[in-house]
mmCIF file with all atom_site columns, C-alpha atoms in Angstrom:
data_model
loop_
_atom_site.group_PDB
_atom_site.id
_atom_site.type_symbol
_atom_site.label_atom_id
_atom_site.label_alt_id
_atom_site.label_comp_id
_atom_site.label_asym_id
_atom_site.label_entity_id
_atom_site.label_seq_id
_atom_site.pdbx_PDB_ins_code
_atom_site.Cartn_x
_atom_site.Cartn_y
_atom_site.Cartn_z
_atom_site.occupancy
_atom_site.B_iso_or_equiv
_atom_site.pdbx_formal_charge
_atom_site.auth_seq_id
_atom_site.auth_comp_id
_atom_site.auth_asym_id
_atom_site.auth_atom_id
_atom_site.pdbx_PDB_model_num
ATOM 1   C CA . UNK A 1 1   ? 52.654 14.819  95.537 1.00 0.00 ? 1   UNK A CA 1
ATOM 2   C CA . UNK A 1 2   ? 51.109 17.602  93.016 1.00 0.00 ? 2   UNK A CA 1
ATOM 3   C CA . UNK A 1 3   ? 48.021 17.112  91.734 1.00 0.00 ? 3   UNK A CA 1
ATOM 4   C CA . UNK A 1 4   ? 47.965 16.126  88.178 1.00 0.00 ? 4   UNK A CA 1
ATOM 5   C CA . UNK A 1 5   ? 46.177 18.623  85.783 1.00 0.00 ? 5   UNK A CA 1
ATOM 6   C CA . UNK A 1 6   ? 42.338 17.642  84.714 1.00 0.00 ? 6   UNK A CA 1
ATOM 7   C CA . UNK A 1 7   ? 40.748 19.862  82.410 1.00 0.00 ? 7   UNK A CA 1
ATOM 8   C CA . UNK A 1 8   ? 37.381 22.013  83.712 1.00 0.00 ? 8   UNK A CA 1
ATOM 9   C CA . UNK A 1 9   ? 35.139 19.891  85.231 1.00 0.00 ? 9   UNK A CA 1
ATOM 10  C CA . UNK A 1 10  ? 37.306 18.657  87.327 1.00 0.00 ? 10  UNK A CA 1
ATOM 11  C CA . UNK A 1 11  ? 34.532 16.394  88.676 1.00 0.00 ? 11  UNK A CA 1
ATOM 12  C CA . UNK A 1 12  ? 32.220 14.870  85.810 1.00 0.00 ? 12  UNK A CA 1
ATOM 13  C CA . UNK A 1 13  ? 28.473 14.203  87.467 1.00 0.00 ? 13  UNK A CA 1
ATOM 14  C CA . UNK A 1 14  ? 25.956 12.333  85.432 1.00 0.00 ? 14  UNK A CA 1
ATOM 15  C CA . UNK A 1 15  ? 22.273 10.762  85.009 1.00 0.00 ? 15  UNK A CA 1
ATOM 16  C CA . UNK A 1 16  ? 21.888 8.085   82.550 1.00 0.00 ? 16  UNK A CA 1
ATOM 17  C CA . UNK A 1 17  ? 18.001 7.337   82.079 1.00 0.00 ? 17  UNK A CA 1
ATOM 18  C CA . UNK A 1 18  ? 16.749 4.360   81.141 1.00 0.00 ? 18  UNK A CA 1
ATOM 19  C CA . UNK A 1 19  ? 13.525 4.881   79.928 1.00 0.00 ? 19  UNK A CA 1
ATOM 20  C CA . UNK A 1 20  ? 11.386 1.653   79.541 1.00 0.00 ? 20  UNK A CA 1
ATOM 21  C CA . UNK A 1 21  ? 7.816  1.835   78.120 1.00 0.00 ? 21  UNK A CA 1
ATOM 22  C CA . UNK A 1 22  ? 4.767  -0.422  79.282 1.00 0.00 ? 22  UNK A CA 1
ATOM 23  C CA . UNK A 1 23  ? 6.180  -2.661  76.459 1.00 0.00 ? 23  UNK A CA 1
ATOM 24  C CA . UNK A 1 24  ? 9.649  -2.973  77.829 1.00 0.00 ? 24  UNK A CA 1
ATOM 25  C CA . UNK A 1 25  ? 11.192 -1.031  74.798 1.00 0.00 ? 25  UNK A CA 1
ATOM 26  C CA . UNK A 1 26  ? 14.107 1.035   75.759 1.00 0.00 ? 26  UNK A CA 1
ATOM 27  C CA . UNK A 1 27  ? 14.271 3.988   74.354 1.00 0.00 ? 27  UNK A CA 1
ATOM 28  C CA . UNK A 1 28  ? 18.329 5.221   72.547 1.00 0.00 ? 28  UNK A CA 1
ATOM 29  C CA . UNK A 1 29  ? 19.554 8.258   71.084 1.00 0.00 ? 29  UNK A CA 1
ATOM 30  C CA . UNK A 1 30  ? 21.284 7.792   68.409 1.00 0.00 ? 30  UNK A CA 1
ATOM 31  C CA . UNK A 1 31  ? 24.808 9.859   69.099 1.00 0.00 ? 31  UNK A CA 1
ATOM 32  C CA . UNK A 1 32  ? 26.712 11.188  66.140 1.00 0.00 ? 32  UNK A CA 1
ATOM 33  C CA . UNK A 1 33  ? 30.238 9.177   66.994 1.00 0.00 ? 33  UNK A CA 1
ATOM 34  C CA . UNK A 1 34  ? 29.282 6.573   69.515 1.00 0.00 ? 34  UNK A CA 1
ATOM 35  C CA . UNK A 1 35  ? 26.399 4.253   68.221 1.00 0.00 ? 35  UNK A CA 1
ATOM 36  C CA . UNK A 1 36  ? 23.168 4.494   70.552 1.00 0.00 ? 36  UNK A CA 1
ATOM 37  C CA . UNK A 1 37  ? 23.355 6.161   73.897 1.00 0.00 ? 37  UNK A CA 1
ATOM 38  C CA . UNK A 1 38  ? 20.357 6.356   76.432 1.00 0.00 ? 38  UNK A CA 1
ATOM 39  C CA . UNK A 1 39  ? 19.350 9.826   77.561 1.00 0.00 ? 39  UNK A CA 1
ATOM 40  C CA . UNK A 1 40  ? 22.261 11.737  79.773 1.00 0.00 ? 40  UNK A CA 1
ATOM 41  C CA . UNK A 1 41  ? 21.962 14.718  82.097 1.00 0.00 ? 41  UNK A CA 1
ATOM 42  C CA . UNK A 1 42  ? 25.166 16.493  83.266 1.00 0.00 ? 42  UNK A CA 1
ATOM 43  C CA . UNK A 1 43  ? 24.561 17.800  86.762 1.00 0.00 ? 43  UNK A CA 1
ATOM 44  C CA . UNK A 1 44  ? 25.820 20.567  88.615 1.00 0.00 ? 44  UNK A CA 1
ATOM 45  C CA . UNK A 1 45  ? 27.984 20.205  91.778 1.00 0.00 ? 45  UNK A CA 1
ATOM 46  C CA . UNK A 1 46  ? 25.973 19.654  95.104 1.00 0.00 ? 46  UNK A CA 1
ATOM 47  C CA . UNK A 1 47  ? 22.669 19.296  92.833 1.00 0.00 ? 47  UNK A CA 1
ATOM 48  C CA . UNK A 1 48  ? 20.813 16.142  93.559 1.00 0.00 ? 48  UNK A CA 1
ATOM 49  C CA . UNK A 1 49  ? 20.986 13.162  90.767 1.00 0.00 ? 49  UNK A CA 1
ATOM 50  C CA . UNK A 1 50  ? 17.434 12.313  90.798 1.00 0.00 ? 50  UNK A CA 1
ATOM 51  C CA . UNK A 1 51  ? 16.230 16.017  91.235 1.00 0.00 ? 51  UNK A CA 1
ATOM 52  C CA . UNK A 1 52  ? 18.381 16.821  87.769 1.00 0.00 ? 52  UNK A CA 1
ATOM 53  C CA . UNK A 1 53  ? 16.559 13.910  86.106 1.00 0.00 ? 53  UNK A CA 1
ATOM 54  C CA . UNK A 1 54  ? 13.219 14.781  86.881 1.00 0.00 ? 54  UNK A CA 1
ATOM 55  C CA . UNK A 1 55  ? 13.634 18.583  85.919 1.00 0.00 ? 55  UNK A CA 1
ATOM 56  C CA . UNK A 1 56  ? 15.726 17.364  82.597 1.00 0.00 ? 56  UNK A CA 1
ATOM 57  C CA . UNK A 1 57  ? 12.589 14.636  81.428 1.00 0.00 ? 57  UNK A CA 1
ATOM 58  C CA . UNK A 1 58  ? 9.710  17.839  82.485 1.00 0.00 ? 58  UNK A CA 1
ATOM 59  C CA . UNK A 1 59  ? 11.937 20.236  80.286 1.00 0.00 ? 59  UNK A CA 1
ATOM 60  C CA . UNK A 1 60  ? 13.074 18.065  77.785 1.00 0.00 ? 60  UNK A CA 1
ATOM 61  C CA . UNK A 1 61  ? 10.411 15.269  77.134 1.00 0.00 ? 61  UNK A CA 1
ATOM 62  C CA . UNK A 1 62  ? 7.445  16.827  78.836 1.00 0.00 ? 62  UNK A CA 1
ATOM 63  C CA . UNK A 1 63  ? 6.929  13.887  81.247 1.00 0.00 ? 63  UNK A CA 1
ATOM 64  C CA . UNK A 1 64  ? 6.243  15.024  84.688 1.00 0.00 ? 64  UNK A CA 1
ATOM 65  C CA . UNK A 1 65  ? 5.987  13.205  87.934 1.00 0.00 ? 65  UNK A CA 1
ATOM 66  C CA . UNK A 1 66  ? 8.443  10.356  86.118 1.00 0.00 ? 66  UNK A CA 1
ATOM 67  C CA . UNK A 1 67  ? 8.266  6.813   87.773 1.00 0.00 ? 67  UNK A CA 1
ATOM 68  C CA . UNK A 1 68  ? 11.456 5.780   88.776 1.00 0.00 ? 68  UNK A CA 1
ATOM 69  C CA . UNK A 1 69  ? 12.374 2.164   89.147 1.00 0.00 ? 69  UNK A CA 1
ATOM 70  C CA . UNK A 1 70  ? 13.228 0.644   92.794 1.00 0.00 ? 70  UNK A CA 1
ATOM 71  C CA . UNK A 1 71  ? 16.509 -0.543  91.042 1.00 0.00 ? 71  UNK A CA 1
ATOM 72  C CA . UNK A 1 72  ? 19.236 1.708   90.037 1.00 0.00 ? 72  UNK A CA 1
ATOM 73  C CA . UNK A 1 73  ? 23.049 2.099   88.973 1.00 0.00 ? 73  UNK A CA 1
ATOM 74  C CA . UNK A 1 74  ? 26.459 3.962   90.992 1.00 0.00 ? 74  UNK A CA 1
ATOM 75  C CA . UNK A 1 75  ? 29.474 4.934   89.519 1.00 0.00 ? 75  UNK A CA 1
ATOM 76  C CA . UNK A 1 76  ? 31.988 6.363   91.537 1.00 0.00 ? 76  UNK A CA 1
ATOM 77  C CA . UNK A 1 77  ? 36.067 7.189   90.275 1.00 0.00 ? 77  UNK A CA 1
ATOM 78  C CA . UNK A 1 78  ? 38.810 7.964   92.930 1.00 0.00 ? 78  UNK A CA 1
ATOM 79  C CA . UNK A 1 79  ? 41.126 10.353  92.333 1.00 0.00 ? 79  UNK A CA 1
ATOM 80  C CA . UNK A 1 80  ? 43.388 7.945   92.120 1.00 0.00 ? 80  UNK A CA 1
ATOM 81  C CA . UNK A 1 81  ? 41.363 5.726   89.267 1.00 0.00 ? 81  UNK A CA 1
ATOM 82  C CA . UNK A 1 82  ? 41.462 9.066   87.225 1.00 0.00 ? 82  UNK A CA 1
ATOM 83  C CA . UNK A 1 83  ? 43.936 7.191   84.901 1.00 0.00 ? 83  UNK A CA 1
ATOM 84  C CA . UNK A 1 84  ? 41.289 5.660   83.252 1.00 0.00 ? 84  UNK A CA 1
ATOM 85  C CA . UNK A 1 85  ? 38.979 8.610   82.832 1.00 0.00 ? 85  UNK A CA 1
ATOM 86  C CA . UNK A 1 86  ? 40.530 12.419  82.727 1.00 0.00 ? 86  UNK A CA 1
ATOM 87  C CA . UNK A 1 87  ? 38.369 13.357  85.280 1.00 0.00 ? 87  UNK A CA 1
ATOM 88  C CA . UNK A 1 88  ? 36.923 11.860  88.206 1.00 0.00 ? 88  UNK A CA 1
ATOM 89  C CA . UNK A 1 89  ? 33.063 10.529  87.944 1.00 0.00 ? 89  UNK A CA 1
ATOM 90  C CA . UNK A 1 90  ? 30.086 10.509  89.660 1.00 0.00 ? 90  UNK A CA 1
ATOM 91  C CA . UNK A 1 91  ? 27.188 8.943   88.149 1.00 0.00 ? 91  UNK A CA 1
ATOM 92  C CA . UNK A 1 92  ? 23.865 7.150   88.471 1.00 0.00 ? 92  UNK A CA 1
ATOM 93  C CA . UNK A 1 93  ? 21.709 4.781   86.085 1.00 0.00 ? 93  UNK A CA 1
ATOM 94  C CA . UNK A 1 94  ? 17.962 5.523   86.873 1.00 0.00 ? 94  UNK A CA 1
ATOM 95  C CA . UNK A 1 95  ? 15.298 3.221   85.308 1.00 0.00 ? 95  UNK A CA 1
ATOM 96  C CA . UNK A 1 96  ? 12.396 5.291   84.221 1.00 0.00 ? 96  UNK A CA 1
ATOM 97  C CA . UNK A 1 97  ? 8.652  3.598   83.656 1.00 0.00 ? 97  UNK A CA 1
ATOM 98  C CA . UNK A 1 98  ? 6.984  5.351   80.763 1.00 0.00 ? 98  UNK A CA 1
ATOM 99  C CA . UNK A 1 99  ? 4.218  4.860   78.563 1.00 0.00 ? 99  UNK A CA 1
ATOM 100 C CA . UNK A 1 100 ? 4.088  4.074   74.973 1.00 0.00 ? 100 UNK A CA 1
ATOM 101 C CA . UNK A 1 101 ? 2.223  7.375   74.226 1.00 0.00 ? 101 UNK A CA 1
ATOM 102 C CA . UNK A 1 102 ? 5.116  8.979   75.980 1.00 0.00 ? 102 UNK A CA 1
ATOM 103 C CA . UNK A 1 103 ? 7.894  6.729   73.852 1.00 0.00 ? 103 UNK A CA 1
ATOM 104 C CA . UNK A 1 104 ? 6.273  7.249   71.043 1.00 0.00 ? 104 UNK A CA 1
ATOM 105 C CA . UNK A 1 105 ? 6.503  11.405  71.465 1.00 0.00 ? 105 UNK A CA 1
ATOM 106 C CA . UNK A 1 106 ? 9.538  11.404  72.505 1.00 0.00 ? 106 UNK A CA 1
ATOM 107 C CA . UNK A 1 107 ? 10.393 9.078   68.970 1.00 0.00 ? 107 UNK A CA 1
ATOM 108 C CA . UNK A 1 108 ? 9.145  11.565  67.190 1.00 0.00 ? 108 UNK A CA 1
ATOM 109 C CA . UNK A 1 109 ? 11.155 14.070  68.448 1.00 0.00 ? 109 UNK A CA 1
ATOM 110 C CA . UNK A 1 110 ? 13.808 13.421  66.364 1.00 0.00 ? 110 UNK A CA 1
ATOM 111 C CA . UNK A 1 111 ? 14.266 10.316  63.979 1.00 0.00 ? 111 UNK A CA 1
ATOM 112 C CA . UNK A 1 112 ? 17.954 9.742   65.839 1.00 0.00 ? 112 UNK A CA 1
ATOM 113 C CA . UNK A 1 113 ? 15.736 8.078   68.745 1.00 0.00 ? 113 UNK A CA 1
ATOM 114 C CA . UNK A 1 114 ? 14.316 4.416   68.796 1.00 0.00 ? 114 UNK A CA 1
ATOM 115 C CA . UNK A 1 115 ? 12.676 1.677   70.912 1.00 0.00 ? 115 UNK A CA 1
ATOM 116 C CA . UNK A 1 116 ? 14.483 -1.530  71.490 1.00 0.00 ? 116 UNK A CA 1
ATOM 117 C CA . UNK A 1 117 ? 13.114 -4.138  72.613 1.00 0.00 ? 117 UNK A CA 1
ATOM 118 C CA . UNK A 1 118 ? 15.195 -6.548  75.467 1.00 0.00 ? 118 UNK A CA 1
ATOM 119 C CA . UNK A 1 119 ? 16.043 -9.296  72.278 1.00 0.00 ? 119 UNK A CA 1
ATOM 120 C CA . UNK A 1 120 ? 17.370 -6.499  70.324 1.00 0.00 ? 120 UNK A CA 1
ATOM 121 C CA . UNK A 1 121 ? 18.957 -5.112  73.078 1.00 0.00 ? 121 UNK A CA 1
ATOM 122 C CA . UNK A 1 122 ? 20.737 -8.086  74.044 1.00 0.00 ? 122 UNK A CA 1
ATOM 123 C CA . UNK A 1 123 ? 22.030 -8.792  70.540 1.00 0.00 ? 123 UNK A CA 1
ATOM 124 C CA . UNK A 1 124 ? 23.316 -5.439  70.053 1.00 0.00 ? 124 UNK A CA 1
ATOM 125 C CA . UNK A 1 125 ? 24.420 -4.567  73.175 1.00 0.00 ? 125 UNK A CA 1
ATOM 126 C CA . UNK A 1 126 ? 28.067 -3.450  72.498 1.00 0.00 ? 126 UNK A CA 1
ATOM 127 C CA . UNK A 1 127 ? 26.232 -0.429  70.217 1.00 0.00 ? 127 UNK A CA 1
ATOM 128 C CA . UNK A 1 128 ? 24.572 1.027   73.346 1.00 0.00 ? 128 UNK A CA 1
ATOM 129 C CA . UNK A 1 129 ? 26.664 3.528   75.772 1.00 0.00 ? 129 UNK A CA 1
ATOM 130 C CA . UNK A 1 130 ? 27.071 3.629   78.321 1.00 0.00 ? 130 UNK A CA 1
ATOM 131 C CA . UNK A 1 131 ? 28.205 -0.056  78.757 1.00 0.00 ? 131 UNK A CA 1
ATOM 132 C CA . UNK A 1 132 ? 26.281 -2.221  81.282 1.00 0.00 ? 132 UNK A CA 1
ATOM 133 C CA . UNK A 1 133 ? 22.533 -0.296  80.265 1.00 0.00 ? 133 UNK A CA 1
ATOM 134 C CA . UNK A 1 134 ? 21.658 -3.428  78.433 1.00 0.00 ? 134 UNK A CA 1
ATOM 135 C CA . UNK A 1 135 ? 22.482 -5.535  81.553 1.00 0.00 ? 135 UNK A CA 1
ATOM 136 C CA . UNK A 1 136 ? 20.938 -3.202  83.941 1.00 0.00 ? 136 UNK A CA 1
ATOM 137 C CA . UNK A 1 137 ? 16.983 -2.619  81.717 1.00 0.00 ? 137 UNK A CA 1
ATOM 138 C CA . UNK A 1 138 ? 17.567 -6.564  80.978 1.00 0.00 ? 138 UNK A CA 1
ATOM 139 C CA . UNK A 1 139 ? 17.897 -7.603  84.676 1.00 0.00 ? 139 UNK A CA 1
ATOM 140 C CA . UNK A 1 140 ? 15.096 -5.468  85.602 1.00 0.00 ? 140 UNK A CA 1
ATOM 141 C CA . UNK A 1 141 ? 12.637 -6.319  82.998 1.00 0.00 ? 141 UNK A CA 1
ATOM 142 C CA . UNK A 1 142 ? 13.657 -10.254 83.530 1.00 0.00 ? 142 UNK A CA 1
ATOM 143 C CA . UNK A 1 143 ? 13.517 -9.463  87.487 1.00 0.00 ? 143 UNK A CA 1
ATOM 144 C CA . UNK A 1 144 ? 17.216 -11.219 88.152 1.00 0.00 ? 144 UNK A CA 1
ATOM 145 C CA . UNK A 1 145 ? 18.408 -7.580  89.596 1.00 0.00 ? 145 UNK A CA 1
ATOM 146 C CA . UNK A 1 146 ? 17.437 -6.917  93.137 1.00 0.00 ? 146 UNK A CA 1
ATOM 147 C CA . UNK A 1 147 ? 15.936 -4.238  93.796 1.00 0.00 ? 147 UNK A CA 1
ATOM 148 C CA . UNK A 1 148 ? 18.458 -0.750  95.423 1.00 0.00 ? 148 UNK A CA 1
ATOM 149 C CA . UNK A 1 149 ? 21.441 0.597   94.509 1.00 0.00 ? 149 UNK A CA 1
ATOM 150 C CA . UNK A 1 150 ? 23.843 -2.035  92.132 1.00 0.00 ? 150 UNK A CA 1
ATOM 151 C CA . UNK A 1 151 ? 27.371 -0.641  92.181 1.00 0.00 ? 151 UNK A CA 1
ATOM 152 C CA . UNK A 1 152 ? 28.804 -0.677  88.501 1.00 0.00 ? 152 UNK A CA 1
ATOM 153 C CA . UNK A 1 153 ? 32.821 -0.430  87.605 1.00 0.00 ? 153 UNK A CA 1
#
C-alpha cells in the first residue's frame, strides 16, 4: 500500500501548558481565528516534551524551575487515524503551578492573554482550544483527576 502524502511535518509534536496561578485562574491566549488557546510549544523530533516546555516558559515567560502538576494529558494519532488530522500527532497537556505575580506578567505581555477562573472556564469551555483543557485544569483544581498520565482522544 503507498503511503499517502502528508505535508512537512510529517509528525506534528506538541506541549499544551496549562498554567494555573495560586488562585486557580488559567491563563488563555487569545488566537487570531480560534477563540482562546492555552500556551503551545511545537517540539522537535527526539526532543523531550517536558524539556521543550521548561526551556519555552524560561525563554518566553521568564519563569524558571516551573512546577509541573503530578497530573498530565497524552495524545497519540496512528498512521492510520491520520484521516482525521493531516498529520500524525504526538502531544502532551502539562499543568503548570504559577504565581499570580507571574500571571499577572505574563497578562501584561500582551492584552490577547487573560485569567479564567474554573466558573468561567466551565461556561465557556467550547471557546478554549485545545478541547478537553477545561476538563483537564477543572478536574485537577476540583481533585476528581487522578493523579499520572490521562490518555485523551
Amino acid at each position: 500500500m503507498p503511503f499517502a502524502y502528508i505535508p512537512w511535518p510529517r509528525f506534528d509534536r506538541r506541549a499544551y501548558l496549562l498554567l494555573l496561578d495560586d488562585q486557580d485562574r488559567l491563563m488563555l491566549c487569545r488566537a487570531c481565528c480560534r477563540g482562546w488557546t492555552v500556551p503551545q510549544v511545537r517540539i522537535n523530533a527526539g526532543a523531550n516534551f517536558q524539556g521543550a516546555a521548561t526551556r519555552f516558559l524560561a525563554n518566553r515567560f521568564c519563569i524558571h524551575d516551573p512546577s509541573y502538576g503530578s497530573l498530565y494529558g497524552l495524545h497519540e494519532s496512528s498512521y492510520g487515524n491520520t484521516w482525521e488530522y493531516d498529520r500524525q500527532t504526538s502531544s502532551r497537556v502539562f499543568i503548570v503551578r504559577i504565581t499570580a505575580k507571574q500571571s499577572a506578567a505574563i497578562q501584561r505581555i500582551s492584552n490577547s492573554h487573560a485569567r479564567w477562573g474554573i466558573e468561567d472556564l466551565k461556561s465557556r469551555r467550547r471557546e478554549i482550544n485545545p478541547e478537553g483543557a477545561v476538563l483537564i485544569a477543572t478536574g485537577y483544581v476540583e481533585g476528581w483527576l487522578p493523579d499520572g498520565p490521562v490518555t485523551l482522544y
